[in-house]
C-alpha cells in the first residue's frame, strides 16, 4: 500500500494534473468549452459522462482527466476511487470544486494487501489536493481504520490467531494509554466458560483468551464495543465442508471492527468511557472439542445446550456481552460475522442490524447512508424466541426451525445483554466477494463507519 498519510494534501497551488468531473446533464456544456483535439479525444474514448467512466485528454503541453460522476453537486464516497486505482502516479486537483466525500474513496482506492507477495504491485502514490485541509485528518483516520480491518481479515489464520488479536489490542493500549486486561487458562475457564469451551481444542499457540481494553474518563458516558474473534472456524465437530471453510480466516472480522472502532474513538478523543471486549478463539477439532448435546454453563449463569458446534460465535459473544453489561454501559455495540442467514437475507454488502431501540436503529441507518456505509435493520421478533428452547437447558445455541436464522442468533445474544441497556448488533460479512471502486475483493469494513458516525453524532 502507498503511504496513506500522503495521499491527500492541502492545495497550495502546487503543480497538479487537472481532473474535470462531469455528469450527463452537464456534459454537453462542458464539451462546448473544449478545444477540437480535446473533443476528439473524448469521442475516441466514447466518453458519454456515465458514472465510473474516464478519459485522458490533451491539455497544453500535458494532459488532464475527464471523469463521469452521477451528480457533480453531490459527490459520493466512491465516485473518484476508480481514478485513484487506475491513474498514473502523480498529483491531481479537481477543477471547479472540492473532492469532498470522495477524498475517503481516493485513499481506500489505493489499498492493496501485499504482505505475502515477493514484489509489490504499487506504482507509486496518487496524491489528491484539497482546499479543505480541515477534513484531512478525520478522513485519513477513518480510512486507516477501514484498512486496518482489511489487513486483519485478509491475514491467514496461522498469522492472525488469538495472540495476534491480543497484540493489536496491546498496540492500542500503548498508543492511547488505555488499560488492558487479558484472561487466559484456568481463570478463563472459570470466568468465561463458554469462551474457554469453544477455544479449548486449539493448539497452544492459538489458545483462547478474553481481551479487554478500557479508556477514557470514568465520568463520561460508558459504552461497550464487542467483536467476535473466531480466528478460524472449522465448524468444530459439526465440521464445515471444505468450501464453507475456505473463507473462515475472516471469522474474526467482528474483532477487527471492534479494534478499528476503538482506535477511532480514542484517536478522536471522543468523550466516552470505552470498554472494548474481544473474545478470541479458534474453533478447532481435537479430542477435547466441545460436542453437540453438551450443556455449557455461561458467565451469566444461563445453561446452554449445544445444538450445533458451528454456532460458536454466539457462545463466545454471550460471555463477552455479559461481562460488558456488568458495568452498566448506556450503549453496547457488537460486530460479528455471525450467520449465513444474514447474507441470504441482505447479501454481502449490507450488514444486518438489530437493535432494541428504534431511535438507535434510525441513527445508525442515517449515519450509514450519509457516509455510503449502508446497513439494513432486521427484526428482534419476540415470537422467534421459542426456536431457541431446549429440553434440558435454559437455551439452545442453534435454532430448531430452520427459519429466521439471523434473527434467532440475535435473540440468543439478546438473552445475555442485561435488560434496560441500549444495544445494537451488526451481523456483518466483513468481506467483499467482488471488487468495486475503492473496495477491493477481500476483507472489508461493513458497518464500521455507520457506527462511528452515529457515536460522533451522539457523543461528539
mmCIF file with all atom_site columns, N, CA and C in Angstrom, residues 62-115:
data_model
loop_
_atom_site.group_PDB
_atom_site.id
_atom_site.type_symbol
_atom_site.label_atom_id
_atom_site.label_alt_id
_atom_site.label_comp_id
_atom_site.label_asym_id
_atom_site.label_entity_id
_atom_site.label_seq_id
_atom_site.pdbx_PDB_ins_code
_atom_site.Cartn_x
_atom_site.Cartn_y
_atom_site.Cartn_z
_atom_site.occupancy
_atom_site.B_iso_or_equiv
_atom_site.pdbx_formal_charge
_atom_site.auth_seq_id
_atom_site.auth_comp_id
_atom_site.auth_asym_id
_atom_site.auth_atom_id
_atom_site.pdbx_PDB_model_num
ATOM 1   N N  . UNK A 1 62  ? 0.624   19.123  -21.572 1.00 0.00 ? 62  UNK A N  1
ATOM 2   C CA . UNK A 1 62  ? 0.422   17.905  -20.799 1.00 0.00 ? 62  UNK A CA 1
ATOM 3   C C  . UNK A 1 62  ? -0.920  17.268  -21.090 1.00 0.00 ? 62  UNK A C  1
ATOM 4   N N  . UNK A 1 63  ? -1.577  16.792  -20.044 1.00 0.00 ? 63  UNK A N  1
ATOM 5   C CA . UNK A 1 63  ? -2.857  16.116  -20.189 1.00 0.00 ? 63  UNK A CA 1
ATOM 6   C C  . UNK A 1 63  ? -3.696  16.336  -18.946 1.00 0.00 ? 63  UNK A C  1
ATOM 7   N N  . UNK A 1 64  ? -4.979  16.114  -19.085 1.00 0.00 ? 64  UNK A N  1
ATOM 8   C CA . UNK A 1 64  ? -5.889  16.194  -17.950 1.00 0.00 ? 64  UNK A CA 1
ATOM 9   C C  . UNK A 1 64  ? -6.879  15.044  -18.025 1.00 0.00 ? 64  UNK A C  1
ATOM 10  N N  . UNK A 1 65  ? -7.702  14.925  -17.007 1.00 0.00 ? 65  UNK A N  1
ATOM 11  C CA . UNK A 1 65  ? -8.635  13.801  -16.880 1.00 0.00 ? 65  UNK A CA 1
ATOM 12  C C  . UNK A 1 65  ? -10.059 14.328  -16.885 1.00 0.00 ? 65  UNK A C  1
ATOM 13  N N  . UNK A 1 66  ? -10.916 13.667  -17.627 1.00 0.00 ? 66  UNK A N  1
ATOM 14  C CA . UNK A 1 66  ? -12.353 13.924  -17.580 1.00 0.00 ? 66  UNK A CA 1
ATOM 15  C C  . UNK A 1 66  ? -13.014 12.659  -17.046 1.00 0.00 ? 66  UNK A C  1
ATOM 16  N N  . UNK A 1 67  ? -13.793 12.796  -15.988 1.00 0.00 ? 67  UNK A N  1
ATOM 17  C CA . UNK A 1 67  ? -14.392 11.627  -15.339 1.00 0.00 ? 67  UNK A CA 1
ATOM 18  C C  . UNK A 1 67  ? -15.876 11.847  -15.122 1.00 0.00 ? 67  UNK A C  1
ATOM 19  N N  . UNK A 1 68  ? -16.650 10.810  -15.359 1.00 0.00 ? 68  UNK A N  1
ATOM 20  C CA . UNK A 1 68  ? -18.089 10.878  -15.156 1.00 0.00 ? 68  UNK A CA 1
ATOM 21  C C  . UNK A 1 68  ? -18.486 10.537  -13.733 1.00 0.00 ? 68  UNK A C  1
ATOM 22  N N  . UNK A 1 69  ? -19.427 11.287  -13.195 1.00 0.00 ? 69  UNK A N  1
ATOM 23  C CA . UNK A 1 69  ? -19.999 11.011  -11.876 1.00 0.00 ? 69  UNK A CA 1
ATOM 24  C C  . UNK A 1 69  ? -21.515 11.118  -11.987 1.00 0.00 ? 69  UNK A C  1
ATOM 25  N N  . UNK A 1 70  ? -22.221 10.566  -11.020 1.00 0.00 ? 70  UNK A N  1
ATOM 26  C CA . UNK A 1 70  ? -23.685 10.596  -11.061 1.00 0.00 ? 70  UNK A CA 1
ATOM 27  C C  . UNK A 1 70  ? -24.220 12.014  -10.921 1.00 0.00 ? 70  UNK A C  1
ATOM 28  N N  . UNK A 1 71  ? -23.586 12.809  -10.055 1.00 0.00 ? 71  UNK A N  1
ATOM 29  C CA . UNK A 1 71  ? -24.069 14.171  -9.788  1.00 0.00 ? 71  UNK A CA 1
ATOM 30  C C  . UNK A 1 71  ? -22.900 15.002  -9.287  1.00 0.00 ? 71  UNK A C  1
ATOM 31  N N  . UNK A 1 72  ? -22.493 15.987  -10.062 1.00 0.00 ? 72  UNK A N  1
ATOM 32  C CA . UNK A 1 72  ? -21.351 16.808  -9.649  1.00 0.00 ? 72  UNK A CA 1
ATOM 33  C C  . UNK A 1 72  ? -21.657 17.644  -8.415  1.00 0.00 ? 72  UNK A C  1
ATOM 34  N N  . UNK A 1 73  ? -22.943 17.851  -8.128  1.00 0.00 ? 73  UNK A N  1
ATOM 35  C CA . UNK A 1 73  ? -23.311 18.664  -6.963  1.00 0.00 ? 73  UNK A CA 1
ATOM 36  C C  . UNK A 1 73  ? -23.362 17.855  -5.675  1.00 0.00 ? 73  UNK A C  1
ATOM 37  N N  . UNK A 1 74  ? -23.300 16.538  -5.771  1.00 0.00 ? 74  UNK A N  1
ATOM 38  C CA . UNK A 1 74  ? -23.376 15.680  -4.579  1.00 0.00 ? 74  UNK A CA 1
ATOM 39  C C  . UNK A 1 74  ? -22.472 14.480  -4.807  1.00 0.00 ? 74  UNK A C  1
ATOM 40  N N  . UNK A 1 75  ? -21.174 14.670  -4.592  1.00 0.00 ? 75  UNK A N  1
ATOM 41  C CA . UNK A 1 75  ? -20.216 13.605  -4.844  1.00 0.00 ? 75  UNK A CA 1
ATOM 42  C C  . UNK A 1 75  ? -20.352 12.505  -3.791  1.00 0.00 ? 75  UNK A C  1
ATOM 43  N N  . UNK A 1 76  ? -20.240 11.277  -4.239  1.00 0.00 ? 76  UNK A N  1
ATOM 44  C CA . UNK A 1 76  ? -20.303 10.138  -3.324  1.00 0.00 ? 76  UNK A CA 1
ATOM 45  C C  . UNK A 1 76  ? -18.905 9.766   -2.847  1.00 0.00 ? 76  UNK A C  1
ATOM 46  N N  . UNK A 1 77  ? -18.875 8.905   -1.855  1.00 0.00 ? 77  UNK A N  1
ATOM 47  C CA . UNK A 1 77  ? -17.595 8.434   -1.306  1.00 0.00 ? 77  UNK A CA 1
ATOM 48  C C  . UNK A 1 77  ? -16.733 7.772   -2.379  1.00 0.00 ? 77  UNK A C  1
ATOM 49  N N  . UNK A 1 78  ? -17.354 7.066   -3.301  1.00 0.00 ? 78  UNK A N  1
ATOM 50  C CA . UNK A 1 78  ? -16.600 6.199   -4.208  1.00 0.00 ? 78  UNK A CA 1
ATOM 51  C C  . UNK A 1 78  ? -16.455 6.750   -5.619  1.00 0.00 ? 78  UNK A C  1
ATOM 52  N N  . UNK A 1 79  ? -16.935 7.972   -5.894  1.00 0.00 ? 79  UNK A N  1
ATOM 53  C CA . UNK A 1 79  ? -17.021 8.429   -7.280  1.00 0.00 ? 79  UNK A CA 1
ATOM 54  C C  . UNK A 1 79  ? -15.658 8.708   -7.916  1.00 0.00 ? 79  UNK A C  1
ATOM 55  N N  . UNK A 1 80  ? -14.607 8.900   -7.106  1.00 0.00 ? 80  UNK A N  1
ATOM 56  C CA . UNK A 1 80  ? -13.269 9.128   -7.660  1.00 0.00 ? 80  UNK A CA 1
ATOM 57  C C  . UNK A 1 80  ? -12.316 7.982   -7.345  1.00 0.00 ? 80  UNK A C  1
ATOM 58  N N  . UNK A 1 81  ? -12.832 6.932   -6.724  1.00 0.00 ? 81  UNK A N  1
ATOM 59  C CA . UNK A 1 81  ? -11.969 5.833   -6.287  1.00 0.00 ? 81  UNK A CA 1
ATOM 60  C C  . UNK A 1 81  ? -11.332 5.107   -7.463  1.00 0.00 ? 81  UNK A C  1
ATOM 61  N N  . UNK A 1 82  ? -12.073 4.964   -8.550  1.00 0.00 ? 82  UNK A N  1
ATOM 62  C CA . UNK A 1 82  ? -11.513 4.287   -9.718  1.00 0.00 ? 82  UNK A CA 1
ATOM 63  C C  . UNK A 1 82  ? -10.320 5.058   -10.270 1.00 0.00 ? 82  UNK A C  1
ATOM 64  N N  . UNK A 1 83  ? -10.388 6.391   -10.226 1.00 0.00 ? 83  UNK A N  1
ATOM 65  C CA . UNK A 1 83  ? -9.261  7.209   -10.676 1.00 0.00 ? 83  UNK A CA 1
ATOM 66  C C  . UNK A 1 83  ? -8.041  6.957   -9.805  1.00 0.00 ? 83  UNK A C  1
ATOM 67  N N  . UNK A 1 84  ? -8.266  6.840   -8.502  1.00 0.00 ? 84  UNK A N  1
ATOM 68  C CA . UNK A 1 84  ? -7.147  6.579   -7.584  1.00 0.00 ? 84  UNK A CA 1
ATOM 69  C C  . UNK A 1 84  ? -6.500  5.239   -7.865  1.00 0.00 ? 84  UNK A C  1
ATOM 70  N N  . UNK A 1 85  ? -7.263  4.300   -8.375  1.00 0.00 ? 85  UNK A N  1
ATOM 71  C CA . UNK A 1 85  ? -6.736  2.971   -8.692  1.00 0.00 ? 85  UNK A CA 1
ATOM 72  C C  . UNK A 1 85  ? -6.014  2.942   -10.036 1.00 0.00 ? 85  UNK A C  1
ATOM 73  N N  . UNK A 1 86  ? -6.531  3.685   -11.031 1.00 0.00 ? 86  UNK A N  1
ATOM 74  C CA . UNK A 1 86  ? -6.104  3.499   -12.411 1.00 0.00 ? 86  UNK A CA 1
ATOM 75  C C  . UNK A 1 86  ? -5.146  4.557   -12.948 1.00 0.00 ? 86  UNK A C  1
ATOM 76  N N  . UNK A 1 87  ? -5.206  5.770   -12.425 1.00 0.00 ? 87  UNK A N  1
ATOM 77  C CA . UNK A 1 87  ? -4.370  6.829   -12.990 1.00 0.00 ? 87  UNK A CA 1
ATOM 78  C C  . UNK A 1 87  ? -2.899  6.605   -12.666 1.00 0.00 ? 87  UNK A C  1
ATOM 79  N N  . UNK A 1 88  ? -2.005  7.174   -13.471 1.00 0.00 ? 88  UNK A N  1
ATOM 80  C CA . UNK A 1 88  ? -0.575  7.075   -13.151 1.00 0.00 ? 88  UNK A CA 1
ATOM 81  C C  . UNK A 1 88  ? -0.245  7.781   -11.831 1.00 0.00 ? 88  UNK A C  1
ATOM 82  N N  . UNK A 1 89  ? 0.844   7.379   -11.230 1.00 0.00 ? 89  UNK A N  1
ATOM 83  C CA . UNK A 1 89  ? 1.290   8.061   -10.015 1.00 0.00 ? 89  UNK A CA 1
ATOM 84  C C  . UNK A 1 89  ? 1.496   9.533   -10.313 1.00 0.00 ? 89  UNK A C  1
ATOM 85  N N  . UNK A 1 90  ? 1.162   10.380  -9.327  1.00 0.00 ? 90  UNK A N  1
ATOM 86  C CA . UNK A 1 90  ? 1.304   11.811  -9.534  1.00 0.00 ? 90  UNK A CA 1
ATOM 87  C C  . UNK A 1 90  ? 0.401   12.590  -8.605  1.00 0.00 ? 90  UNK A C  1
ATOM 88  N N  . UNK A 1 91  ? 0.297   13.881  -8.854  1.00 0.00 ? 91  UNK A N  1
ATOM 89  C CA . UNK A 1 91  ? -0.514  14.772  -8.036  1.00 0.00 ? 91  UNK A CA 1
ATOM 90  C C  . UNK A 1 91  ? -1.662  15.304  -8.878  1.00 0.00 ? 91  UNK A C  1
ATOM 91  N N  . UNK A 1 92  ? -2.872  15.335  -8.291  1.00 0.00 ? 92  UNK A N  1
ATOM 92  C CA . UNK A 1 92  ? -4.079  15.681  -9.027  1.00 0.00 ? 92  UNK A CA 1
ATOM 93  C C  . UNK A 1 92  ? -4.889  16.732  -8.269  1.00 0.00 ? 92  UNK A C  1
ATOM 94  N N  . UNK A 1 93  ? -5.692  17.474  -9.046  1.00 0.00 ? 93  UNK A N  1
ATOM 95  C CA . UNK A 1 93  ? -6.557  18.500  -8.460  1.00 0.00 ? 93  UNK A CA 1
ATOM 96  C C  . UNK A 1 93  ? -7.887  18.492  -9.191  1.00 0.00 ? 93  UNK A C  1
ATOM 97  N N  . UNK A 1 94  ? -8.981  18.481  -8.428  1.00 0.00 ? 94  UNK A N  1
ATOM 98  C CA . UNK A 1 94  ? -10.284 18.630  -9.072  1.00 0.00 ? 94  UNK A CA 1
ATOM 99  C C  . UNK A 1 94  ? -10.465 20.087  -9.473  1.00 0.00 ? 94  UNK A C  1
ATOM 100 N N  . UNK A 1 95  ? -10.897 20.306  -10.703 1.00 0.00 ? 95  UNK A N  1
ATOM 101 C CA . UNK A 1 95  ? -11.140 21.650  -11.211 1.00 0.00 ? 95  UNK A CA 1
ATOM 102 C C  . UNK A 1 95  ? -12.606 22.009  -10.995 1.00 0.00 ? 95  UNK A C  1
ATOM 103 N N  . UNK A 1 96  ? -12.841 23.220  -10.480 1.00 0.00 ? 96  UNK A N  1
ATOM 104 C CA . UNK A 1 96  ? -14.211 23.708  -10.350 1.00 0.00 ? 96  UNK A CA 1
ATOM 105 C C  . UNK A 1 96  ? -14.940 23.249  -9.114  1.00 0.00 ? 96  UNK A C  1
ATOM 106 N N  . UNK A 1 97  ? -14.260 22.734  -8.153  1.00 0.00 ? 97  UNK A N  1
ATOM 107 C CA . UNK A 1 97  ? -14.904 22.305  -6.915  1.00 0.00 ? 97  UNK A CA 1
ATOM 108 C C  . UNK A 1 97  ? -13.970 21.462  -6.077  1.00 0.00 ? 97  UNK A C  1
ATOM 109 N N  . UNK A 1 98  ? -14.439 21.084  -4.906  1.00 0.00 ? 98  UNK A N  1
ATOM 110 C CA . UNK A 1 98  ? -13.646 20.277  -3.987  1.00 0.00 ? 98  UNK A CA 1
ATOM 111 C C  . UNK A 1 98  ? -14.055 18.803  -4.092  1.00 0.00 ? 98  UNK A C  1
ATOM 112 N N  . UNK A 1 99  ? -13.133 17.895  -3.782  1.00 0.00 ? 99  UNK A N  1
ATOM 113 C CA . UNK A 1 99  ? -13.476 16.462  -3.823  1.00 0.00 ? 99  UNK A CA 1
ATOM 114 C C  . UNK A 1 99  ? -14.486 16.045  -2.758  1.00 0.00 ? 99  UNK A C  1
ATOM 115 N N  . UNK A 1 100 ? -14.506 16.738  -1.610  1.00 0.00 ? 100 UNK A N  1
ATOM 116 C CA . UNK A 1 100 ? -15.469 16.435  -0.565  1.00 0.00 ? 100 UNK A CA 1
ATOM 117 C C  . UNK A 1 100 ? -15.414 14.996  -0.092  1.00 0.00 ? 100 UNK A C  1
ATOM 118 N N  . UNK A 1 101 ? -16.569 14.326  -0.115  1.00 0.00 ? 101 UNK A N  1
ATOM 119 C CA . UNK A 1 101 ? -16.664 12.957  0.390   1.00 0.00 ? 101 UNK A CA 1
ATOM 120 C C  . UNK A 1 101 ? -15.781 11.989  -0.377  1.00 0.00 ? 101 UNK A C  1
ATOM 121 N N  . UNK A 1 102 ? -15.436 12.344  -1.628  1.00 0.00 ? 102 UNK A N  1
ATOM 122 C CA . UNK A 1 102 ? -14.638 11.443  -2.464  1.00 0.00 ? 102 UNK A CA 1
ATOM 123 C C  . UNK A 1 102 ? -13.202 11.294  -1.969  1.00 0.00 ? 102 UNK A C  1
ATOM 124 N N  . UNK A 1 103 ? -12.768 12.159  -1.057  1.00 0.00 ? 103 UNK A N  1
ATOM 125 C CA . UNK A 1 103 ? -11.420 12.026  -0.504  1.00 0.00 ? 103 UNK A CA 1
ATOM 126 C C  . UNK A 1 103 ? -11.221 10.661  0.157   1.00 0.00 ? 103 UNK A C  1
ATOM 127 N N  . UNK A 1 104 ? -12.264 10.183  0.847   1.00 0.00 ? 104 UNK A N  1
ATOM 128 C CA . UNK A 1 104 ? -12.155 8.895   1.540   1.00 0.00 ? 104 UNK A CA 1
ATOM 129 C C  . UNK A 1 104 ? -11.909 7.769   0.536   1.00 0.00 ? 104 UNK A C  1
ATOM 130 N N  . UNK A 1 105 ? -12.695 7.721   -0.524  1.00 0.00 ? 105 UNK A N  1
ATOM 131 C CA . UNK A 1 105 ? -12.530 6.684   -1.527  1.00 0.00 ? 105 UNK A CA 1
ATOM 132 C C  . UNK A 1 105 ? -11.213 6.787   -2.272  1.00 0.00 ? 105 UNK A C  1
ATOM 133 N N  . UNK A 1 106 ? -10.677 8.012   -2.360  1.00 0.00 ? 106 UNK A N  1
ATOM 134 C CA . UNK A 1 106 ? -9.381  8.184   -3.010  1.00 0.00 ? 106 UNK A CA 1
ATOM 135 C C  . UNK A 1 106 ? -8.285  7.446   -2.222  1.00 0.00 ? 106 UNK A C  1
ATOM 136 N N  . UNK A 1 107 ? -8.377  7.499   -0.894  1.00 0.00 ? 107 UNK A N  1
ATOM 137 C CA . UNK A 1 107 ? -7.384  6.806   -0.063  1.00 0.00 ? 107 UNK A CA 1
ATOM 138 C C  . UNK A 1 107 ? -7.588  5.295   -0.146  1.00 0.00 ? 107 UNK A C  1
ATOM 139 N N  . UNK A 1 108 ? -8.809  4.849   0.132   1.00 0.00 ? 108 UNK A N  1
ATOM 140 C CA . UNK A 1 108 ? -9.040  3.403   0.183   1.00 0.00 ? 108 UNK A CA 1
ATOM 141 C C  . UNK A 1 108 ? -8.923  2.755   -1.190  1.00 0.00 ? 108 UNK A C  1
ATOM 142 N N  . UNK A 1 109 ? -9.058  3.549   -2.255  1.00 0.00 ? 109 UNK A N  1
ATOM 143 C CA . UNK A 1 109 ? -8.886  3.016   -3.592  1.00 0.00 ? 109 UNK A CA 1
ATOM 144 C C  . UNK A 1 109 ? -7.458  2.588   -3.881  1.00 0.00 ? 109 UNK A C  1
ATOM 145 N N  . UNK A 1 110 ? -6.516  3.028   -3.054  1.00 0.00 ? 110 UNK A N  1
ATOM 146 C CA . UNK A 1 110 ? -5.112  2.675   -3.270  1.00 0.00 ? 110 UNK A CA 1
ATOM 147 C C  . UNK A 1 110 ? -4.630  1.597   -2.309  1.00 0.00 ? 110 UNK A C  1
ATOM 148 N N  . UNK A 1 111 ? -5.576  0.990   -1.613  1.00 0.00 ? 111 UNK A N  1
ATOM 149 C CA . UNK A 1 111 ? -5.231  -0.113  -0.707  1.00 0.00 ? 111 UNK A CA 1
ATOM 150 C C  . UNK A 1 111 ? -4.861  -1.369  -1.491  1.00 0.00 ? 111 UNK A C  1
ATOM 151 N N  . UNK A 1 112 ? -3.872  -2.063  -1.005  1.00 0.00 ? 112 UNK A N  1
ATOM 152 C CA . UNK A 1 112 ? -3.564  -3.396  -1.519  1.00 0.00 ? 112 UNK A CA 1
ATOM 153 C C  . UNK A 1 112 ? -2.982  -4.224  -0.382  1.00 0.00 ? 112 UNK A C  1
ATOM 154 N N  . UNK A 1 113 ? -3.260  -5.505  -0.406  1.00 0.00 ? 113 UNK A N  1
ATOM 155 C CA . UNK A 1 113 ? -2.727  -6.415  0.610   1.00 0.00 ? 113 UNK A CA 1
ATOM 156 C C  . UNK A 1 113 ? -1.618  -7.230  -0.044  1.00 0.00 ? 113 UNK A C  1
ATOM 157 N N  . UNK A 1 114 ? -0.382  -6.861  0.222   1.00 0.00 ? 114 UNK A N  1
ATOM 158 C CA . UNK A 1 114 ? 0.754   -7.496  -0.460  1.00 0.00 ? 114 UNK A CA 1
ATOM 159 C C  . UNK A 1 114 ? 1.755   -8.110  0.514   1.00 0.00 ? 114 UNK A C  1
ATOM 160 N N  . UNK A 1 115 ? 1.289   -8.419  1.726   1.00 0.00 ? 115 UNK A N  1
ATOM 161 C CA . UNK A 1 115 ? 2.174   -8.964  2.761   1.00 0.00 ? 115 UNK A CA 1
ATOM 162 C C  . UNK A 1 115 ? 2.913   -10.217 2.300   1.00 0.00 ? 115 UNK A C  1
#
